Short mmCIF file of N, CA and C in Angstrom, two decimals:
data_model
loop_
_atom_site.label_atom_id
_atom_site.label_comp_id
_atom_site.label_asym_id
_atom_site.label_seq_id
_atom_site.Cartn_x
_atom_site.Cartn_y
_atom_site.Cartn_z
N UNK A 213 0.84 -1.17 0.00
CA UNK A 213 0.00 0.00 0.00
C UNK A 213 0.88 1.24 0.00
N UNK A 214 0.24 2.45 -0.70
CA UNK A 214 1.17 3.48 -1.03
C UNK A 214 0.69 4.34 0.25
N UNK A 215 1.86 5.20 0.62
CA UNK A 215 1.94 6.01 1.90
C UNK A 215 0.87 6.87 1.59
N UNK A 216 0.61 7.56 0.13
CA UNK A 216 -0.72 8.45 0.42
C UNK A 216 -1.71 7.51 0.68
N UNK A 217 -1.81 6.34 0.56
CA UNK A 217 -3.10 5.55 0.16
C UNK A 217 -3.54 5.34 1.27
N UNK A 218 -3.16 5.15 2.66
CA UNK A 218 -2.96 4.37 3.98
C UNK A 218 -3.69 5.43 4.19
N UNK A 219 -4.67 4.75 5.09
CA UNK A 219 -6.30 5.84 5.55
C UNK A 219 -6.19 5.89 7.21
N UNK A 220 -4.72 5.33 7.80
CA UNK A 220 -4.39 5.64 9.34
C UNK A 220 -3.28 5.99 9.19
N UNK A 221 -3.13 6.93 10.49
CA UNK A 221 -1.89 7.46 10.84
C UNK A 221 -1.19 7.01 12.16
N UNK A 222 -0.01 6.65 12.11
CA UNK A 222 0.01 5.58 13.27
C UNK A 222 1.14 6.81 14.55
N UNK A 223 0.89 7.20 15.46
CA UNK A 223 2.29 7.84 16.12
C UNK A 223 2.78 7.54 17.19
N UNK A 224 3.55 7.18 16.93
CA UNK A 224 4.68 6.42 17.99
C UNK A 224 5.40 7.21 18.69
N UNK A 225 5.79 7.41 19.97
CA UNK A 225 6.39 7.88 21.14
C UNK A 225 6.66 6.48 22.31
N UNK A 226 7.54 7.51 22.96
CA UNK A 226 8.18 6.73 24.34
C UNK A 226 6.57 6.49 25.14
N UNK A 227 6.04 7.59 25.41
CA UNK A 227 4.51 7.36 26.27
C UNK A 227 4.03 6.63 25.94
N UNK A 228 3.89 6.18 24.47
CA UNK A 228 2.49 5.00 23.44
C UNK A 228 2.21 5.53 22.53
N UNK A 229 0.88 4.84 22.02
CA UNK A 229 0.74 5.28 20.62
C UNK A 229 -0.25 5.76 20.43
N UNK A 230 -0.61 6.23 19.33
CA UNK A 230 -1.74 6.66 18.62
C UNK A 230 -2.14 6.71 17.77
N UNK A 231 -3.33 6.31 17.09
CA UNK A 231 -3.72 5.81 15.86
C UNK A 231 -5.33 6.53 15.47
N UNK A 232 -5.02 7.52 14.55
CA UNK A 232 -6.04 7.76 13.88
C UNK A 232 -6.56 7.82 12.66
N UNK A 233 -7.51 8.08 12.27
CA UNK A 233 -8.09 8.13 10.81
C UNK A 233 -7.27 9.18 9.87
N UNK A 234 -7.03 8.74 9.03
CA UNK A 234 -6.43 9.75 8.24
C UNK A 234 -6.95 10.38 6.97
N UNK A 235 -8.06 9.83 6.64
CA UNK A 235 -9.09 10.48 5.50
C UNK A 235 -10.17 9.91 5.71
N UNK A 236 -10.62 9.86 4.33
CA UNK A 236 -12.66 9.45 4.99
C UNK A 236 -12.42 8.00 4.31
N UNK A 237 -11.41 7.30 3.80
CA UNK A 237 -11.67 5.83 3.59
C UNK A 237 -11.29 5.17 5.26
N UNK A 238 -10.35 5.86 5.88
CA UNK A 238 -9.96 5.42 7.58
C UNK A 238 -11.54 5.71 8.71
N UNK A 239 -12.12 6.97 8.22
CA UNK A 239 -12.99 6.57 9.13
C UNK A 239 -14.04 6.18 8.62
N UNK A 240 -13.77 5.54 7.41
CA UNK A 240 -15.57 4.37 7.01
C UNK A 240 -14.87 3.50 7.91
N UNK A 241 -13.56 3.02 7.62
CA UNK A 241 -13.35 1.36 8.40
C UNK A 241 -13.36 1.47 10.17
N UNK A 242 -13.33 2.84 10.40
CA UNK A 242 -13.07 2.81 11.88
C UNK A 242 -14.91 2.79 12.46
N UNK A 243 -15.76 3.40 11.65
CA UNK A 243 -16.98 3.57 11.59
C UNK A 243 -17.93 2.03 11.69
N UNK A 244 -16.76 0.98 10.73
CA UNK A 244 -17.55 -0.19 10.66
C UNK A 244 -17.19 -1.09 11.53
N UNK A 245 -15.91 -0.98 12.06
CA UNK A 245 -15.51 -1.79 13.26
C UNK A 245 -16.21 -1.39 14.75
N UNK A 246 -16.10 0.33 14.96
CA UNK A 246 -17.19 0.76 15.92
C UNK A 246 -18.82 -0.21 15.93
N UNK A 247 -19.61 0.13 14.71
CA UNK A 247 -20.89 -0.24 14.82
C UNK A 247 -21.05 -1.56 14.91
N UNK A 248 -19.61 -2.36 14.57
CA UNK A 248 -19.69 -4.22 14.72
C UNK A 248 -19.96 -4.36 16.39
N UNK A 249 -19.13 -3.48 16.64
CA UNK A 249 -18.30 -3.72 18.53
C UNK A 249 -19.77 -2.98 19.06
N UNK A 250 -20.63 -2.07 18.89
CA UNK A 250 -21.39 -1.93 19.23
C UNK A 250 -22.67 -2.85 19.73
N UNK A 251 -22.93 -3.13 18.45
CA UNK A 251 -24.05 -4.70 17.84
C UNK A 251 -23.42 -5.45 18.74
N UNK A 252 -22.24 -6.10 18.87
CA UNK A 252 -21.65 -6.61 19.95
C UNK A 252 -22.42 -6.01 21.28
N UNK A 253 -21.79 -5.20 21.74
CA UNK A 253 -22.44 -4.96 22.81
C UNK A 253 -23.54 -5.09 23.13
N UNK A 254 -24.38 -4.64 22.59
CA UNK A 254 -25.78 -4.70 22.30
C UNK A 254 -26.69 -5.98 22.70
N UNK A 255 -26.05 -6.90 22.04
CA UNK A 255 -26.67 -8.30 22.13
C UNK A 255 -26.23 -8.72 23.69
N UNK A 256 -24.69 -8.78 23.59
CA UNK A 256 -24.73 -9.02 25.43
C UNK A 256 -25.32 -7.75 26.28
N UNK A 257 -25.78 -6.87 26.45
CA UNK A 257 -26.64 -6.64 27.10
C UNK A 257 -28.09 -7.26 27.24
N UNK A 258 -28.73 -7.68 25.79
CA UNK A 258 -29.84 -8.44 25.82
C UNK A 258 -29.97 -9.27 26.46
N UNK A 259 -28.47 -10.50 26.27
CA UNK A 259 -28.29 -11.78 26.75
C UNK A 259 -28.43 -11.83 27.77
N UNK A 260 -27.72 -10.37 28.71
CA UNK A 260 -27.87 -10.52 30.26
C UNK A 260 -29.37 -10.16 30.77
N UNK A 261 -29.67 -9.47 29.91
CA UNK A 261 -31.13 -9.26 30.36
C UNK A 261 -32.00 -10.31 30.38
N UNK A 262 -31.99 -11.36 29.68
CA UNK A 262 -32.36 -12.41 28.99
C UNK A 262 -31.96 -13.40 30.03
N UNK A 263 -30.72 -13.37 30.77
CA UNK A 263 -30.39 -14.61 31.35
C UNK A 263 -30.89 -14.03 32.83
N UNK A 264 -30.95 -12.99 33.04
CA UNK A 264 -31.66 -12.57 34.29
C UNK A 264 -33.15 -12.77 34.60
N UNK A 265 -33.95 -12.94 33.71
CA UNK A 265 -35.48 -12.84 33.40
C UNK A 265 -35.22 -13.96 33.54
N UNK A 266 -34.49 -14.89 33.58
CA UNK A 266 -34.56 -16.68 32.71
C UNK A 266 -34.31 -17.68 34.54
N UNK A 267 -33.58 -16.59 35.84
CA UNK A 267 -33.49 -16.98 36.58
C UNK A 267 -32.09 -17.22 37.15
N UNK A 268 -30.66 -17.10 36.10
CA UNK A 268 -30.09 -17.30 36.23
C UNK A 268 -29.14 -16.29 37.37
N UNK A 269 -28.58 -17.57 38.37
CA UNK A 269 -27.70 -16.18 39.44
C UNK A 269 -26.95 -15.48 39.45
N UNK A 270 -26.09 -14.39 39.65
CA UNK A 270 -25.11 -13.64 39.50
C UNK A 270 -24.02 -14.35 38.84
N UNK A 271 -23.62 -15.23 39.67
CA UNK A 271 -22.34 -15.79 39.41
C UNK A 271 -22.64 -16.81 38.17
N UNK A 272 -23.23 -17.12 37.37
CA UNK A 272 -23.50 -17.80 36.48
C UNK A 272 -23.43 -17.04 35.17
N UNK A 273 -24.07 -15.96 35.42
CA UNK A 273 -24.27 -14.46 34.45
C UNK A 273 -22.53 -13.90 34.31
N UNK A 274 -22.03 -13.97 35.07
CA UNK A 274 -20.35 -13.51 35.47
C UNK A 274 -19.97 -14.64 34.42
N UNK A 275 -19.50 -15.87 35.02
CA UNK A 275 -19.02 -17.08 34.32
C UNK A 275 -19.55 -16.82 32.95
N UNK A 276 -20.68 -16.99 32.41
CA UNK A 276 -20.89 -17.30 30.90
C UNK A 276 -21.46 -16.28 30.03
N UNK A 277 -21.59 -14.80 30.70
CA UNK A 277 -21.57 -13.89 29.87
C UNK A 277 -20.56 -12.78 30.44
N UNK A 278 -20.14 -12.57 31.12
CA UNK A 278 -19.54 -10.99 31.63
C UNK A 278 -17.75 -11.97 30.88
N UNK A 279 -17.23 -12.95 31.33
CA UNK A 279 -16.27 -13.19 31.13
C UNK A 279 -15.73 -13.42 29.69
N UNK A 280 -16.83 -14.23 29.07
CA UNK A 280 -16.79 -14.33 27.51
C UNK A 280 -16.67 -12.77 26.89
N UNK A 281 -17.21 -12.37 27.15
CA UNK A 281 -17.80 -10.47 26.42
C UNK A 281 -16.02 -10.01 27.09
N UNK A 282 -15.80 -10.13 27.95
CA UNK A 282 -14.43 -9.36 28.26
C UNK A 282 -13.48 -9.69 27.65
N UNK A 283 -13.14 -11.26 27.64
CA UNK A 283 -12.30 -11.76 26.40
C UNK A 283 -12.47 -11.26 24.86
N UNK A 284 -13.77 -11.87 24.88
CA UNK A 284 -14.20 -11.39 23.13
C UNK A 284 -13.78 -9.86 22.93
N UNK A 285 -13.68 -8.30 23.86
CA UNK A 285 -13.99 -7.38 23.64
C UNK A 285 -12.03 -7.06 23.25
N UNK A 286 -11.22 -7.78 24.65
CA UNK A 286 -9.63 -8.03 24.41
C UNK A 286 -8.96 -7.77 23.07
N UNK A 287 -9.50 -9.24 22.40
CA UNK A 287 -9.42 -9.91 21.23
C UNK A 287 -9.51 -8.78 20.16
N UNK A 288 -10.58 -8.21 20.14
CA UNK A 288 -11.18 -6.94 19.21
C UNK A 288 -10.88 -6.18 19.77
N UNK A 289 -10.11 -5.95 20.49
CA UNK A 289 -9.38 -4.38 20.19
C UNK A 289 -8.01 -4.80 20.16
N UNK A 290 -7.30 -5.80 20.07
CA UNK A 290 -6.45 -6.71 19.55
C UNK A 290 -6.25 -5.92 18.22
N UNK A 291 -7.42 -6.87 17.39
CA UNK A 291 -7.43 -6.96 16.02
C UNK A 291 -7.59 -5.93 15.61
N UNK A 292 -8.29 -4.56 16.19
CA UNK A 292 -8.27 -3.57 15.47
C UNK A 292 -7.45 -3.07 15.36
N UNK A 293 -6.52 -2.90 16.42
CA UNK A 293 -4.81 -1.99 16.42
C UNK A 293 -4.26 -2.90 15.62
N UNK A 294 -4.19 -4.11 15.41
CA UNK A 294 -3.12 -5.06 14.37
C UNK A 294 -3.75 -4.35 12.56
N UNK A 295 -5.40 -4.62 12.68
CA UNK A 295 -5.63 -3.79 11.44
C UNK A 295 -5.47 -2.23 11.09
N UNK A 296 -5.22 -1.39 12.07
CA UNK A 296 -5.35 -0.32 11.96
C UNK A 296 -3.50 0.24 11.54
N UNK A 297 -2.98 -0.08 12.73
CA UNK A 297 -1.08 -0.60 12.17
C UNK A 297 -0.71 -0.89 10.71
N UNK A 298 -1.61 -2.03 10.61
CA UNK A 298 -0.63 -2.55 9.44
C UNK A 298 -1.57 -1.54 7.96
N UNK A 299 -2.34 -0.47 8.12
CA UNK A 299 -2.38 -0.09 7.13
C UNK A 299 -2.28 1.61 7.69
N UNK A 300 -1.51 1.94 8.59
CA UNK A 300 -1.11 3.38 8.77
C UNK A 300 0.40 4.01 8.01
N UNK A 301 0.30 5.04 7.79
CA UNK A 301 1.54 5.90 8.43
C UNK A 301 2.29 6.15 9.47
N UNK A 302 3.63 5.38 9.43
CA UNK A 302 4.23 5.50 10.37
C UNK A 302 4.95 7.08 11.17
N UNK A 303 4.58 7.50 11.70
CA UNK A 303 4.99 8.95 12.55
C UNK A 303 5.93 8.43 13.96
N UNK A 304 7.39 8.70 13.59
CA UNK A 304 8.00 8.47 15.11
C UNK A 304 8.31 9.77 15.31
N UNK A 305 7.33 10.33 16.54
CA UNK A 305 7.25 11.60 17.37
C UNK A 305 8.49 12.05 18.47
N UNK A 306 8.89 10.83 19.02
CA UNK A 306 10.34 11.13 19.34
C UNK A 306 11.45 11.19 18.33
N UNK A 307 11.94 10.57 16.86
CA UNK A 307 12.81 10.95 16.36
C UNK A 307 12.68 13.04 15.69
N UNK A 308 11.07 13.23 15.59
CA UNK A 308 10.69 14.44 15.06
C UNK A 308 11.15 15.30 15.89
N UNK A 309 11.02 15.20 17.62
CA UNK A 309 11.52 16.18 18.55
C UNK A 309 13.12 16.07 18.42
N UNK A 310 13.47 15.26 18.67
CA UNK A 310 15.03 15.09 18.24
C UNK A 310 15.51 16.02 17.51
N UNK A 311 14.90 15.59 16.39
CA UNK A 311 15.08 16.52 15.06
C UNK A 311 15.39 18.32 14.90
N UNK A 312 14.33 18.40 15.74
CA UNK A 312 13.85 19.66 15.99
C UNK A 312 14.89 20.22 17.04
N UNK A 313 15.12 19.55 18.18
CA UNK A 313 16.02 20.37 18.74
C UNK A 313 17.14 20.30 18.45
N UNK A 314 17.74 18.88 17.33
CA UNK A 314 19.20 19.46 16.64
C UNK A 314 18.75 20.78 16.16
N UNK A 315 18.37 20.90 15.51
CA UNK A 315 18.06 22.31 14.56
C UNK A 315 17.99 23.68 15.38
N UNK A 316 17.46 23.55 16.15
CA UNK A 316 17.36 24.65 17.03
C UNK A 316 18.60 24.78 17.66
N UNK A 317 19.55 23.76 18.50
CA UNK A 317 20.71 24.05 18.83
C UNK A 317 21.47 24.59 17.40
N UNK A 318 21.71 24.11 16.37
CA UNK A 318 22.38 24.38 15.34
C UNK A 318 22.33 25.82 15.02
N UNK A 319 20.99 26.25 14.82
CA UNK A 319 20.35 27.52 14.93
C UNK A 319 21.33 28.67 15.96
N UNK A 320 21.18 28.35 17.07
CA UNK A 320 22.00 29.26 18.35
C UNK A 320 23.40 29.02 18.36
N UNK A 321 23.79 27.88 17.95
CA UNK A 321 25.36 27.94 17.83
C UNK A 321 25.81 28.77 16.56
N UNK A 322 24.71 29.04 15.46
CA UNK A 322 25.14 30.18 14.33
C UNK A 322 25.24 31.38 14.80
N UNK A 323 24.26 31.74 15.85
CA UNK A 323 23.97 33.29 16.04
C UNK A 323 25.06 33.75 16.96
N UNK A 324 26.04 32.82 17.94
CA UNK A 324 26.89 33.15 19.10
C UNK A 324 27.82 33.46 17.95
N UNK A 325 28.27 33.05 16.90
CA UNK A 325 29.56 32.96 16.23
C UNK A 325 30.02 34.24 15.90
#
């Protein structure tokens, strides 16, 4: 994929990262992974509603829906940073500051001379 083409921007620092949309083809896909993870949600809320009406006790509701949904939710946001990565722009924000303050020292060591 060509660097203009890549619809995320990925930026890397010592703190972490950050990953956003970088035109409107990045936020259809960020748009369609949102409304999946939503629908997701959605249904396990039903389910629990569903398994509560049905009789089932706390700790049963924990075990076979709260724990599944926490894994499953892991997983998918896993996969979205692995998909979102492998089709960004890479930005390393610490080599840019670097950068910047060679230049600026370079800058003041001209003007003392």
């Amino acid at each position: 994929m060509r660097e203009e083409d890549k619809p995320f921007i990925y930026y890397k620092s010592g703190s972490g990262i950050k990953i956003s949309p970088r035109n409107a083809a990045g936020w259809r896909a960020f748009a369609v992974w949102m409304v999946a993870f939503f629908g997701a949600t959605g249904a396990f809320v039903w389910a629990t509603a569903v398994a509560k009406n049905a009789g089932w006790s706390d700790s049963e509701i924990l075990l076979f829906l709260h724990l599944p949904f926490l894994v499953a939710t892991a997983l998918w946001v896993f996969a979205m940073i692995r998909y979102m990565k492998a089709r960004s722009e890479i930005v390393d924000v610490d080599s840019l500051l670097r950068s910047k303050r060679e230049q600026e020292a370079k800058k003041k060591r001209r003007g003392q001379i």
